[in-house]
C-alpha cells in the first residue's frame, strides 16, 4: 500500500493549471499524434448528460482522495512527482465544471472512510462495487473498462471467434477469470493453463500455442516491450463481461451525495463528448487495448 504522508501530499487545481504530461499523444513511445489516432480504437464509456441541470449547481470545489500505487492510473515518477491517468482525469473533470479541486494521497485502505467521514468528497482510486461498499458509497459512470483480448503471432491469420477456435490451443493463466471465460464461451478451444503471465507469453512466442487470452491493458504494454520483440499482435476485438472481468473503474462518493456524484457524471459526459477522454486514453495507452 502507499505510504501515509500525513495529508501533506496534495495538489490543488486552478483554472490556469497546466495538465501534466501534455504534448503529442504517443510522443514518449515514438508515435505521432496522427498515427496514434488513426490506428487506435477509442472506447466510449461515459453515457449522456447527467441530471445535474435538475439538481442544482455543481460544487465550487471537489476534494479527491487516492492512493499513489496504481500505475498507470496514479503513481510517482523517478522524481517522486504525482502523475497518471486518474490525476489528469480529476483535473479535467474539475476544469470542465469550472470547479476548484484538490487531490490528497492516502493509503488505499483509508480511502473509503475518508469519503464516508466527510474528509473528502470523492475517491478516484478504483474502489470496488460490493454489497458492503454500496451501503456506504455511490459510484459514478464507468470511465475505464478492462477487456479480455486474444494475442497471436504476427504472421497468424487466426480470427478468434468461438466458431474458429475448434482444436486451437489457447494459453491462459491457470485459475484466472480469463480461463473461466474461455471455457464457458469458447468450448471448442483447448485451454492450455500456465502458472503465470510470463510463462503464457513465452509459450506463444515459442509457438507452443496458437494464441493467448488475457487482460487487454497488460497485453498492450507487453506488446511494446523488448521482451516481446515485436513477435505478436492483438487479434479480434475486445471481450467484455462484468461477470468474469472487472466491472470497470468509477469514482466513488458518499452514498446520498447526489450533488457531487451528478457533477462528476456531468464532467465525465462532457469529456466524452468533447474528446478529452479519448485524448487521455491515447496519452496513457498509445497502442490501445480496445
CSV table of C-alpha atoms in Angstrom, one decimal:
chain,number,residue,atom,x,y,z
A,1,UNK,CA,0.0,0.0,0.0
A,2,UNK,CA,1.0,3.6,-0.4
A,3,UNK,CA,2.9,5.3,2.5
A,4,UNK,CA,0.9,7.6,4.7
A,5,UNK,CA,2.2,11.1,4.1
A,6,UNK,CA,0.0,12.6,6.9
A,7,UNK,CA,-2.0,14.6,4.4
A,8,UNK,CA,0.9,16.8,3.3
A,9,UNK,CA,1.0,15.4,-0.2
A,10,UNK,CA,-1.6,17.4,-2.1
A,11,UNK,CA,-2.1,19.3,-5.2
A,12,UNK,CA,-4.7,22.0,-5.9
A,13,UNK,CA,-6.2,22.7,-9.3
A,14,UNK,CA,-6.8,26.2,-10.5
A,15,UNK,CA,-8.3,27.2,-13.8
A,16,UNK,CA,-4.9,28.2,-15.2
A,17,UNK,CA,-3.1,25.0,-14.1
A,18,UNK,CA,-1.3,23.1,-16.9
A,19,UNK,CA,-2.0,19.4,-17.4
A,20,UNK,CA,0.9,17.2,-16.6
A,21,UNK,CA,2.2,15.0,-19.4
A,22,UNK,CA,0.7,17.2,-22.2
A,23,UNK,CA,2.2,17.2,-25.6
A,24,UNK,CA,1.8,15.0,-28.7
A,25,UNK,CA,-0.1,11.8,-27.9
A,26,UNK,CA,2.2,8.8,-28.0
A,27,UNK,CA,5.4,11.0,-28.2
A,28,UNK,CA,7.1,9.0,-25.5
A,29,UNK,CA,6.5,5.9,-27.5
A,30,UNK,CA,7.8,7.3,-30.7
A,31,UNK,CA,4.4,7.7,-32.3
A,32,UNK,CA,3.0,10.9,-33.7
A,33,UNK,CA,-0.5,12.1,-32.6
A,34,UNK,CA,-1.8,11.4,-36.1
A,35,UNK,CA,-0.5,7.9,-36.2
A,36,UNK,CA,-2.0,7.1,-32.8
A,37,UNK,CA,-5.4,8.4,-33.7
A,38,UNK,CA,-5.6,6.6,-37.0
A,39,UNK,CA,-4.6,3.2,-35.6
A,40,UNK,CA,-6.2,3.0,-32.2
A,41,UNK,CA,-9.9,2.4,-31.4
A,42,UNK,CA,-11.0,4.9,-28.8
A,43,UNK,CA,-13.6,3.3,-26.4
A,44,UNK,CA,-16.9,5.0,-25.4
A,45,UNK,CA,-17.5,4.7,-21.7
A,46,UNK,CA,-19.5,7.6,-20.2
A,47,UNK,CA,-23.1,8.0,-21.0
A,48,UNK,CA,-25.2,11.0,-21.9
A,49,UNK,CA,-25.6,14.2,-19.9
A,50,UNK,CA,-26.2,13.7,-16.2
A,51,UNK,CA,-29.1,15.1,-14.3
A,52,UNK,CA,-27.1,18.0,-12.9
A,53,UNK,CA,-29.4,20.6,-14.6
A,54,UNK,CA,-32.3,19.5,-12.4
A,55,UNK,CA,-30.4,19.1,-9.2
A,56,UNK,CA,-28.6,22.5,-8.9
A,57,UNK,CA,-25.2,24.0,-9.5
A,58,UNK,CA,-22.0,22.0,-9.4
A,59,UNK,CA,-20.0,22.2,-6.2
A,60,UNK,CA,-17.4,25.0,-6.2
A,61,UNK,CA,-14.8,22.6,-5.0
A,62,UNK,CA,-14.3,18.8,-5.2
A,63,UNK,CA,-11.8,17.2,-2.8
A,64,UNK,CA,-10.5,13.9,-4.3
A,65,UNK,CA,-8.5,11.2,-2.5
A,66,UNK,CA,-6.5,8.4,-4.0
A,67,UNK,CA,-3.6,6.1,-3.3
A,68,UNK,CA,-0.4,6.5,-5.3
A,69,UNK,CA,0.4,2.9,-6.1
A,70,UNK,CA,-1.9,2.1,-9.1
A,71,UNK,CA,0.2,2.7,-12.3
A,72,UNK,CA,-0.6,3.9,-14.9
A,73,UNK,CA,-3.6,5.5,-13.3
A,74,UNK,CA,-1.8,7.1,-10.4
A,75,UNK,CA,1.9,6.7,-9.4
A,76,UNK,CA,5.2,8.5,-8.7
A,77,UNK,CA,7.8,9.2,-11.3
A,78,UNK,CA,11.5,8.9,-10.7
A,79,UNK,CA,11.5,12.4,-9.1
A,80,UNK,CA,8.5,11.5,-6.8
A,81,UNK,CA,6.1,13.7,-8.8
A,82,UNK,CA,2.5,12.5,-8.7
A,83,UNK,CA,1.1,11.6,-12.2
A,84,UNK,CA,-1.1,9.3,-14.0
A,85,UNK,CA,-4.4,8.9,-15.9
A,86,UNK,CA,-6.5,9.5,-12.7
A,87,UNK,CA,-4.6,12.6,-11.8
A,88,UNK,CA,-5.2,14.1,-15.3
A,89,UNK,CA,-8.9,12.9,-15.2
A,90,UNK,CA,-9.6,14.6,-11.9
A,91,UNK,CA,-8.1,17.8,-13.2
A,92,UNK,CA,-10.1,17.6,-16.4
A,93,UNK,CA,-13.4,16.9,-14.6
A,94,UNK,CA,-12.9,20.0,-12.5
A,95,UNK,CA,-11.9,22.2,-15.4
A,96,UNK,CA,-15.0,21.1,-17.3
A,97,UNK,CA,-17.1,22.0,-14.3
A,98,UNK,CA,-15.2,25.2,-13.5
A,99,UNK,CA,-14.6,23.9,-10.0
A,100,UNK,CA,-11.5,24.1,-7.9
A,101,UNK,CA,-10.1,20.7,-6.9
A,102,UNK,CA,-7.6,19.1,-4.6
A,103,UNK,CA,-6.1,15.6,-4.6
A,104,UNK,CA,-4.9,14.1,-1.3
A,105,UNK,CA,-2.9,10.9,-1.1
A,106,UNK,CA,-3.8,8.3,1.5
A,107,UNK,CA,-3.2,4.5,1.9
A,108,UNK,CA,-5.7,2.6,-0.1
A,109,UNK,CA,-7.4,1.1,2.9
A,110,UNK,CA,-8.2,4.6,4.3
A,111,UNK,CA,-9.9,5.9,1.2
A,112,UNK,CA,-13.5,4.7,1.9
A,113,UNK,CA,-13.5,6.1,5.4
A,114,UNK,CA,-12.2,9.4,4.2
A,115,UNK,CA,-15.1,9.8,1.9
A,116,UNK,CA,-17.7,8.4,4.4
A,117,UNK,CA,-16.4,10.7,7.2
A,118,UNK,CA,-16.5,13.8,5.1
A,119,UNK,CA,-12.7,14.3,4.9
A,120,UNK,CA,-13.0,14.1,1.1
A,121,UNK,CA,-15.8,14.3,-1.5
A,122,UNK,CA,-14.8,11.5,-3.8
A,123,UNK,CA,-12.2,8.7,-4.2
A,124,UNK,CA,-10.7,8.3,-7.7
A,125,UNK,CA,-8.9,5.0,-7.0
A,126,UNK,CA,-10.7,2.0,-8.4
A,127,UNK,CA,-12.7,1.2,-5.3
A,128,UNK,CA,-14.8,-2.0,-6.0
A,129,UNK,CA,-18.6,-2.1,-6.0
A,130,UNK,CA,-19.5,-4.8,-3.5
A,131,UNK,CA,-22.7,-5.3,-1.4
A,132,UNK,CA,-20.9,-3.8,1.5
A,133,UNK,CA,-19.4,-0.7,-0.3
A,134,UNK,CA,-22.8,0.0,-1.9
A,135,UNK,CA,-24.2,0.5,1.6
A,136,UNK,CA,-21.8,3.4,2.1
A,137,UNK,CA,-20.8,4.7,-1.3
A,138,UNK,CA,-22.4,5.8,-4.6
A,139,UNK,CA,-20.4,5.3,-7.8
A,140,UNK,CA,-20.1,7.4,-10.9
A,141,UNK,CA,-20.4,6.3,-14.5
A,142,UNK,CA,-17.7,3.9,-15.6
A,143,UNK,CA,-14.7,5.7,-17.1
A,144,UNK,CA,-12.5,2.7,-18.0
A,145,UNK,CA,-13.0,-1.0,-18.6
A,146,UNK,CA,-10.5,-3.8,-18.9
A,147,UNK,CA,-11.4,-6.2,-21.7
A,148,UNK,CA,-10.1,-9.7,-22.4
A,149,UNK,CA,-8.1,-9.8,-25.6
A,150,UNK,CA,-6.5,-12.5,-27.7
A,151,UNK,CA,-2.9,-12.2,-28.9
A,152,UNK,CA,-1.4,-14.2,-31.7
A,153,UNK,CA,1.9,-14.4,-33.5
A,154,UNK,CA,2.4,-11.6,-36.0
A,155,UNK,CA,2.1,-13.9,-39.0
A,156,UNK,CA,-1.0,-15.6,-37.8
A,157,UNK,CA,-4.3,-15.1,-39.6
A,158,UNK,CA,-6.4,-16.6,-36.9
A,159,UNK,CA,-9.7,-14.8,-36.2
A,160,UNK,CA,-10.5,-15.7,-32.6
A,161,UNK,CA,-14.3,-16.3,-32.6
A,162,UNK,CA,-16.0,-19.2,-30.9
A,163,UNK,CA,-16.6,-20.9,-34.3
A,164,UNK,CA,-13.0,-20.6,-35.3
A,165,UNK,CA,-11.2,-22.0,-32.3
A,166,UNK,CA,-12.0,-25.7,-32.5
A,167,UNK,CA,-8.9,-27.7,-31.6
A,168,UNK,CA,-6.8,-24.5,-31.2
A,169,UNK,CA,-4.5,-24.3,-28.2
A,170,UNK,CA,-5.1,-21.1,-26.2
A,171,UNK,CA,-2.8,-20.1,-23.4
A,172,UNK,CA,-4.4,-18.7,-20.2
A,173,UNK,CA,-3.3,-18.2,-16.7
A,174,UNK,CA,-4.3,-21.1,-14.5
A,175,UNK,CA,-7.3,-20.3,-12.3
A,176,UNK,CA,-7.9,-16.9,-13.8
A,177,UNK,CA,-11.2,-15.4,-14.9
A,178,UNK,CA,-9.9,-15.4,-18.4
A,179,UNK,CA,-9.5,-19.2,-18.2
A,180,UNK,CA,-13.1,-19.5,-16.9
A,181,UNK,CA,-14.4,-17.2,-19.7
A,182,UNK,CA,-12.6,-19.2,-22.4
A,183,UNK,CA,-14.0,-22.5,-21.1
A,184,UNK,CA,-17.5,-21.0,-21.0
A,185,UNK,CA,-17.7,-19.3,-24.3
A,186,UNK,CA,-15.1,-21.0,-26.4
A,187,UNK,CA,-15.9,-24.5,-25.6
A,188,UNK,CA,-14.3,-26.0,-28.7
A,189,UNK,CA,-10.9,-24.4,-27.9
A,190,UNK,CA,-8.2,-26.3,-25.9
A,191,UNK,CA,-7.2,-24.2,-22.9
A,192,UNK,CA,-3.5,-24.5,-22.0
A,193,UNK,CA,-3.1,-23.2,-18.5
A,194,UNK,CA,0.2,-21.7,-17.2
A,195,UNK,CA,1.2,-20.6,-13.7
A,196,UNK,CA,1.8,-17.0,-14.7
A,197,UNK,CA,1.7,-14.4,-17.4
A,198,UNK,CA,5.4,-14.7,-18.3
A,199,UNK,CA,5.1,-18.5,-19.0
A,200,UNK,CA,2.0,-18.0,-21.0
A,201,UNK,CA,3.6,-15.3,-23.2
A,202,UNK,CA,6.8,-17.4,-23.7
A,203,UNK,CA,4.6,-20.3,-24.9
A,204,UNK,CA,3.1,-18.1,-27.6
A,205,UNK,CA,6.4,-16.7,-28.6
A,206,UNK,CA,7.8,-20.2,-29.0
A,207,UNK,CA,4.7,-21.3,-31.0
A,208,UNK,CA,3.7,-23.9,-28.4
A,209,UNK,CA,0.1,-22.5,-28.5
A,210,UNK,CA,-2.0,-20.8,-31.3
A,211,UNK,CA,-3.0,-17.8,-29.2
A,212,UNK,CA,-3.2,-16.5,-25.6
A,213,UNK,CA,-6.1,-14.8,-23.8
A,214,UNK,CA,-5.6,-12.3,-21.0
A,215,UNK,CA,-6.1,-8.8,-19.8
A,216,UNK,CA,-6.0,-6.3,-22.7
A,217,UNK,CA,-4.4,-3.5,-20.8
A,218,UNK,CA,-1.5,-5.6,-19.6
A,219,UNK,CA,-1.0,-7.1,-23.0
A,220,UNK,CA,-0.9,-3.7,-24.7
A,221,UNK,CA,2.1,-2.7,-22.6
A,222,UNK,CA,3.8,-6.1,-23.1
A,223,UNK,CA,3.5,-6.0,-26.9
A,224,UNK,CA,5.7,-2.9,-26.9
A,225,UNK,CA,8.4,-4.3,-24.7
A,226,UNK,CA,11.8,-5.5,-25.8
A,227,UNK,CA,10.9,-8.9,-24.3
A,228,UNK,CA,8.1,-9.2,-26.8
A,229,UNK,CA,10.5,-8.4,-29.6
A,230,UNK,CA,7.6,-7.4,-32.0
A,231,UNK,CA,6.5,-11.1,-32.0
A,232,UNK,CA,2.8,-10.7,-31.7
A,233,UNK,CA,-0.3,-8.7,-32.2
A,234,UNK,CA,-3.9,-8.4,-31.0
A,235,UNK,CA,-6.4,-10.5,-32.8
A,236,UNK,CA,-10.1,-9.9,-33.0
A,237,UNK,CA,-11.9,-7.4,-30.8
A,238,UNK,CA,-12.3,-6.8,-27.0
A,239,UNK,CA,-14.4,-9.2,-24.9
A,240,UNK,CA,-16.3,-7.5,-22.0
A,241,UNK,CA,-18.3,-9.3,-19.4
A,242,UNK,CA,-18.6,-8.0,-15.8
A,243,UNK,CA,-19.4,-11.5,-14.6
A,244,UNK,CA,-15.9,-12.5,-15.5
A,245,UNK,CA,-13.7,-9.4,-15.8
A,246,UNK,CA,-13.6,-6.1,-13.8
A,247,UNK,CA,-16.8,-4.1,-13.9
A,248,UNK,CA,-14.7,-1.1,-14.7
A,249,UNK,CA,-13.2,2.0,-12.9
A,250,UNK,CA,-15.6,4.5,-11.4
A,251,UNK,CA,-15.3,7.4,-8.9
A,252,UNK,CA,-16.9,6.9,-5.5
A,253,UNK,CA,-18.7,9.5,-3.4
A,254,UNK,CA,-20.6,9.1,-0.1
A,255,UNK,CA,-23.9,7.4,-0.5
A,256,UNK,CA,-26.6,10.1,-1.0
A,257,UNK,CA,-24.2,12.8,-2.1
A,258,UNK,CA,-26.1,13.5,-5.3
A,259,UNK,CA,-24.6,16.9,-5.8
A,260,UNK,CA,-21.0,15.7,-6.1
A,261,UNK,CA,-21.9,12.5,-8.0
A,262,UNK,CA,-24.1,14.3,-10.5
A,263,UNK,CA,-21.4,16.8,-11.1
A,264,UNK,CA,-18.8,14.1,-11.6
A,265,UNK,CA,-21.1,12.3,-14.1
A,266,UNK,CA,-21.7,15.5,-15.9
A,267,UNK,CA,-17.9,16.2,-16.1
A,268,UNK,CA,-17.3,12.7,-17.5
A,269,UNK,CA,-20.1,13.1,-20.1
A,270,UNK,CA,-18.6,16.4,-21.2
A,271,UNK,CA,-15.1,14.9,-21.5
A,272,UNK,CA,-16.5,12.0,-23.6
A,273,UNK,CA,-18.4,14.4,-25.8
A,274,UNK,CA,-15.5,16.8,-26.4
A,275,UNK,CA,-13.0,14.1,-27.0
A,276,UNK,CA,-10.8,14.7,-23.9
A,277,UNK,CA,-11.5,11.2,-22.5
A,278,UNK,CA,-10.2,9.9,-25.8
A,279,UNK,CA,-7.1,12.1,-25.6
A,280,UNK,CA,-6.4,10.8,-22.1
A,281,UNK,CA,-6.7,7.3,-23.3
A,282,UNK,CA,-4.2,7.8,-26.1
A,283,UNK,CA,-1.8,9.6,-23.8
A,284,UNK,CA,-1.5,6.7,-21.4
A,285,UNK,CA,-2.4,3.8,-23.8
A,286,UNK,CA,-0.9,4.8,-27.2
A,287,UNK,CA,-1.2,1.2,-28.5
A,288,UNK,CA,-4.8,0.9,-27.2
A,289,UNK,CA,-6.4,-2.3,-25.9
A,290,UNK,CA,-9.9,-2.0,-27.4
